[in-house]
Short mmCIF file of C-alpha atoms in Angstrom, two decimals:
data_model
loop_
_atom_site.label_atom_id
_atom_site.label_comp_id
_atom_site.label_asym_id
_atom_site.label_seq_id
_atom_site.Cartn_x
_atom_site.Cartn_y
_atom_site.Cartn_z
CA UNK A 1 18.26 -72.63 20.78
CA UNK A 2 17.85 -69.63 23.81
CA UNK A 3 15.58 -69.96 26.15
CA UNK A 4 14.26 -68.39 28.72
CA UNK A 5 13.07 -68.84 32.41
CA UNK A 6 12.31 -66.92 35.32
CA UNK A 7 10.71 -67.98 39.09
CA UNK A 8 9.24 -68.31 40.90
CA UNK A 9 5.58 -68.34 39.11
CA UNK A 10 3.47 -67.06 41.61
CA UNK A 11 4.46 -65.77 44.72
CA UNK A 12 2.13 -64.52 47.73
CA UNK A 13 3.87 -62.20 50.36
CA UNK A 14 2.85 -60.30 53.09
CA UNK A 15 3.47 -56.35 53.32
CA UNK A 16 6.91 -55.23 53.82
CA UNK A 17 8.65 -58.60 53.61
CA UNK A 18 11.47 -58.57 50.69
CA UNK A 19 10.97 -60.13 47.17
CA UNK A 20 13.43 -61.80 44.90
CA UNK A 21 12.42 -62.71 41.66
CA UNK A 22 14.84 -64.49 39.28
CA UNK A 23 15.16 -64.49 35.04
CA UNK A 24 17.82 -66.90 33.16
CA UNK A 25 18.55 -67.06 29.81
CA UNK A 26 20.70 -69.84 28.10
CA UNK A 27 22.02 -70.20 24.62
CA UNK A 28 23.14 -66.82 24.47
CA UNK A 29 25.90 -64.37 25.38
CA UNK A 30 25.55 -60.72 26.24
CA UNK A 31 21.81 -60.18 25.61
CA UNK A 32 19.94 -57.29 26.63
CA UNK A 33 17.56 -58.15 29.90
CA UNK A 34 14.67 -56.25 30.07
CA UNK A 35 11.67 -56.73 32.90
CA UNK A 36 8.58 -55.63 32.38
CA UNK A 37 5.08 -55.05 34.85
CA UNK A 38 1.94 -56.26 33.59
CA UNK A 39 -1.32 -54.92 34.38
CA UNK A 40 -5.01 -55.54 33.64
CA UNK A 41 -6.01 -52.65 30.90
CA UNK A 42 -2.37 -51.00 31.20
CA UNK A 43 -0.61 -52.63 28.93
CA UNK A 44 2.87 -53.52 29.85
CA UNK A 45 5.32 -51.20 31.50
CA UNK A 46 9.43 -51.32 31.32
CA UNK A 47 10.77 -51.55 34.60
CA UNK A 48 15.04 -52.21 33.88
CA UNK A 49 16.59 -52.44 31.19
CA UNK A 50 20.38 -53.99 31.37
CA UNK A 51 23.03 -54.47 28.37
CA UNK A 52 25.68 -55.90 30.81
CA UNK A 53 26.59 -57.27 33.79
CA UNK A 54 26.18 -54.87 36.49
CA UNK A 55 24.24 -51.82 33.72
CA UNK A 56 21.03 -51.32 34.93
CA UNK A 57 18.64 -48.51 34.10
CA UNK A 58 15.60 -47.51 35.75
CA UNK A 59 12.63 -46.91 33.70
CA UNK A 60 10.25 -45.45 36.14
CA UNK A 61 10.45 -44.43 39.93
CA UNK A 62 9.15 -47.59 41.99
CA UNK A 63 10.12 -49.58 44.88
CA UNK A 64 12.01 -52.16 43.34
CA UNK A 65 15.40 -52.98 42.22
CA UNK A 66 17.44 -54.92 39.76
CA UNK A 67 20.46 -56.69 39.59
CA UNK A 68 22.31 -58.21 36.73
CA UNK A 69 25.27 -60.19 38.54
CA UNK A 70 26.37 -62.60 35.73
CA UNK A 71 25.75 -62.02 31.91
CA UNK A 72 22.59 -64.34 31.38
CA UNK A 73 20.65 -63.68 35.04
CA UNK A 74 18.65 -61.46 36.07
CA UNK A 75 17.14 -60.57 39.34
CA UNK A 76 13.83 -58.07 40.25
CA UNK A 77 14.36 -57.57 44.15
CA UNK A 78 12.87 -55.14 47.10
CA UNK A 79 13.63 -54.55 50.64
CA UNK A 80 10.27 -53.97 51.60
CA UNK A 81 7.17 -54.93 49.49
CA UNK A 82 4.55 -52.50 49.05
CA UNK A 83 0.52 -53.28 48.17
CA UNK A 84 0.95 -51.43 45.20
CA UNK A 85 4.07 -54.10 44.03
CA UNK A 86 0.96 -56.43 43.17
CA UNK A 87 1.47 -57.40 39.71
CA UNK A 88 2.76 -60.21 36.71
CA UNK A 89 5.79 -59.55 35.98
CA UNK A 90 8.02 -60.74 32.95
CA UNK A 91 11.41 -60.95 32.48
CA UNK A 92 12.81 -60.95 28.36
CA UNK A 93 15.61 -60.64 26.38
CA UNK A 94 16.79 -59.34 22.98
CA UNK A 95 20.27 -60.34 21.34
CA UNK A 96 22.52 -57.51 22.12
CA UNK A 97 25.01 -55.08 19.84
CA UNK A 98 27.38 -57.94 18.99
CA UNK A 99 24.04 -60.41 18.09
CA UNK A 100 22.22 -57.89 16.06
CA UNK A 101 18.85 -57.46 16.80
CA UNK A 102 15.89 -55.95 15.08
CA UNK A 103 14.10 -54.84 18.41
CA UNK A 104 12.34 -58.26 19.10
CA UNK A 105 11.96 -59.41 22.28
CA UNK A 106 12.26 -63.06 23.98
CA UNK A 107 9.46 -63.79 27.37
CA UNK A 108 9.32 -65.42 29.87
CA UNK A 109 6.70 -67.40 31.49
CA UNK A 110 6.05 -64.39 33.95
CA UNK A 111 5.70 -64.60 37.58
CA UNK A 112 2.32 -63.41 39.82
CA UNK A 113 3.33 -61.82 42.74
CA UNK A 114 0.55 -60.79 45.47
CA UNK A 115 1.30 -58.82 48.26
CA UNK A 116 -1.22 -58.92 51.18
CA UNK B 1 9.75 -41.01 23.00
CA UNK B 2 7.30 -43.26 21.01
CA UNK B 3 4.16 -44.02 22.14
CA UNK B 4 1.33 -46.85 21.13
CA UNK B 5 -2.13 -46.80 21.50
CA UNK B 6 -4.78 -49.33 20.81
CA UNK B 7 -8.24 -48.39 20.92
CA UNK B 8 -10.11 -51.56 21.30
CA UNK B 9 -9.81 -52.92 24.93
CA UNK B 10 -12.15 -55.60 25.07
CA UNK B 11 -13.54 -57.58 21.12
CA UNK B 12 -15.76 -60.09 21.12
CA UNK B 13 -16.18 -61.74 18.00
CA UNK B 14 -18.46 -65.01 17.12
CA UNK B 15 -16.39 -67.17 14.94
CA UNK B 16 -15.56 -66.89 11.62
CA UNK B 17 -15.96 -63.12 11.92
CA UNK B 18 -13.15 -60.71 10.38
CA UNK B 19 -11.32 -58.96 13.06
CA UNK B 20 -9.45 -55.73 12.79
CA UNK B 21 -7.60 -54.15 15.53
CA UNK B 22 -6.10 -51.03 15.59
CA UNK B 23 -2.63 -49.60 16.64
CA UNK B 24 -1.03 -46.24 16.23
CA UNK B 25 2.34 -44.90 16.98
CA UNK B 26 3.76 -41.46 17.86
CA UNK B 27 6.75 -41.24 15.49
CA UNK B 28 7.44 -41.84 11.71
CA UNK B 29 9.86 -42.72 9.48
CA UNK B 30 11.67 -46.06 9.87
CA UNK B 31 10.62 -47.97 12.37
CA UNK B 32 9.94 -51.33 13.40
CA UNK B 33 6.84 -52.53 14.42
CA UNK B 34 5.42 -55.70 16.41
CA UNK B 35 2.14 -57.62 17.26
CA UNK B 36 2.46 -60.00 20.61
CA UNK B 37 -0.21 -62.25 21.30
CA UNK B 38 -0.69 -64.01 25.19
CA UNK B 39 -3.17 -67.04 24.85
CA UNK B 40 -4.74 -67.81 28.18
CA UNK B 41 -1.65 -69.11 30.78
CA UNK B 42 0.82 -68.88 28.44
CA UNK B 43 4.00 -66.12 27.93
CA UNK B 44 3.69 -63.50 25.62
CA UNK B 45 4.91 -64.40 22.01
CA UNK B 46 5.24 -63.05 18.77
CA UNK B 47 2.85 -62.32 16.56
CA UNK B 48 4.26 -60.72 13.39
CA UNK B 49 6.83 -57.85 13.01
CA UNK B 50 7.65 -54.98 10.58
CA UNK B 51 11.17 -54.09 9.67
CA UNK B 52 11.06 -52.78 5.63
CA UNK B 53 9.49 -53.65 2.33
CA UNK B 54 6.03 -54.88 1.71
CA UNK B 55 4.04 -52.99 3.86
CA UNK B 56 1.44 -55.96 4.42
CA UNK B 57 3.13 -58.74 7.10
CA UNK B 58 1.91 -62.05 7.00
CA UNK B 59 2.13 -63.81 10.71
CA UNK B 60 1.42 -67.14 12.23
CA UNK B 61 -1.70 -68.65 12.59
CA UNK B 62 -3.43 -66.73 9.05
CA UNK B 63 -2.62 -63.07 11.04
CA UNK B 64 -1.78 -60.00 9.13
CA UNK B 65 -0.90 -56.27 9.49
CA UNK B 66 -0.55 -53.71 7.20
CA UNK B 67 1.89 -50.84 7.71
CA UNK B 68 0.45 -47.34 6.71
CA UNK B 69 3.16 -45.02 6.95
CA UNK B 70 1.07 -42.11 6.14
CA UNK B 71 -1.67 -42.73 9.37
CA UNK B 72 1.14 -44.43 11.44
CA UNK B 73 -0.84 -47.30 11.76
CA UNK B 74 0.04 -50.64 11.96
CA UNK B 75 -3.37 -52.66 12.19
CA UNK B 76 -3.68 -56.32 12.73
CA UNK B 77 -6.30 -58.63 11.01
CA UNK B 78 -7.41 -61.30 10.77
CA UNK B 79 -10.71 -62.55 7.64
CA UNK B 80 -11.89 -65.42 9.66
CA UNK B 81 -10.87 -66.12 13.43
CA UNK B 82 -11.58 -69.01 15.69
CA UNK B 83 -12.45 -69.92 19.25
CA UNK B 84 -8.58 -70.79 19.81
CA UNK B 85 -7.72 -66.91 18.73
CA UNK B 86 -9.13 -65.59 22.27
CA UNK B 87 -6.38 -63.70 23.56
CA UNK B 88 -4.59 -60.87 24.37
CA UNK B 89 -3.15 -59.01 22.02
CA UNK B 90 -0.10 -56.16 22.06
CA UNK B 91 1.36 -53.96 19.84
CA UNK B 92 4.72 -52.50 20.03
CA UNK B 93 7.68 -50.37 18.69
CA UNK B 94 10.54 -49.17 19.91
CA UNK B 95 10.81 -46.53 22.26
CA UNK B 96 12.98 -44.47 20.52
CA UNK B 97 14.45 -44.52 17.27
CA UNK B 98 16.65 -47.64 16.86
CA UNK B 99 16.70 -49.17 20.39
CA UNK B 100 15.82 -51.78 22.28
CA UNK B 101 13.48 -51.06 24.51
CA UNK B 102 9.93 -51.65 23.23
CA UNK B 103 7.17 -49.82 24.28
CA UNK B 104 3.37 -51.68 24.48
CA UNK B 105 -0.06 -50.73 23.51
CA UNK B 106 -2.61 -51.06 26.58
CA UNK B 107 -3.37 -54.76 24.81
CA UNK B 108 -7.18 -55.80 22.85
CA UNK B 109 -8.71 -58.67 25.11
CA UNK B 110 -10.05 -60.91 22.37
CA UNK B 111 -13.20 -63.28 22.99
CA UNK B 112 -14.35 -65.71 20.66
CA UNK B 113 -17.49 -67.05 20.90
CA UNK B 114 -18.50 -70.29 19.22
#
């Protein structure tokens, strides 16, 4: 069966210090990664969104970056952390083109990131 | 591109109440339709989902929606719900036509009060 992790869980950093955040999935091949921002009364927001290794797209203008360097990882990074990174974030997946896939998307356990 | 909106934030229900929650989506035709639920320290899971055919989906735990086509509605309920149904729930579709990327309502906080 796939799973799916990403870590850490919670992570506390201090303004301007760089952030990598990590997503793996296993039991699949060539899913689509997706990460997503969750905030309180906002709902959740799509961040990247990556059908192969090295295709990311950028959803929405922020700080951060993504990487996709092998088919089943996935990795939310910045150089520089802002306040405004705050946030859960959660990493999923969805079988890709060659899996089918009705839309339906896979979480992970999500990981809290403070900045201070 | 699509967009969801749910118009309960916050419910709080005593139990055995019925619960309704409403979702609405921008665009018609075909198009499928989800309900995530995230209990209290756990990852976001599925709920139910709507591909095609009967327009009422039966979920886990006694959940339901119904699919109106004609209101673009896709409302989740629930006739009797317990303490262990405080949550938060999401509704989603796809952000456009046929892709992967889902968009997500704002999320109903759900309290259950025994």
């Amino acid at each position: 069966s796939q799973t799916i992790h990403q870590w850490p869980a919670t992570l506390v950093q201090p303004v301007g210090s760089p952030l990598s955040l990590e997503c793996t999935v296993e039991g699949t091949s060539n899913p689509n990664l997706y990460w997503y921002r969750q905030a309180a009364g906002r709902g959740l927001q799509l961040l990247f969104y990556s059908v192969g290794i090295g295709q990311i797209s950028s959803e929405v203008p922020q700080n951060l970056s993504a990487s996709r360097p092998q088919d089943r990882q996935f990795i939310l990074s910045s150089k520089k952390l802002l306040l405004s990174d705050s946030g859960f974030y959660l990493c999923a997946w969805s079988p890709g083109l060659a899996g089918g896939g009705t839309g339906e998307l896979f979480f992970g356990e999500g990981s809290r990131l403070t900045v201070l | 591109a699509q967009s969801v909106s749910q118009h309960n934030h916050h419910v709080i229900l005593s139990e055995a109440a019925s619960l309704e929650l409403g979702c609405n989506y921008s665009y018609g035709g075909t198009v499928n339709l989800f309900w995530y639920v995230q209990y209290p320290g756990q990852h976001l899971q599925l709920l139910l989902k709507y591909f095609s055919g009967d327009p009422l989906v039966k979920g886990i735990k006694g959940f339901e929606a119904e699919f109106i086509k004609s209101k673009f509605s896709f409302n989740l309920r629930k006739p009797s719900v317990q303490w262990s149904d405080t949550a938060e729930y999401f509704c989603a579709a796809p952000q456009e036509r046929g892709g992967n990327k889902l968009t997500f309502g704002t999320g109903t906080q759900l309290k259950v009060e025994l």
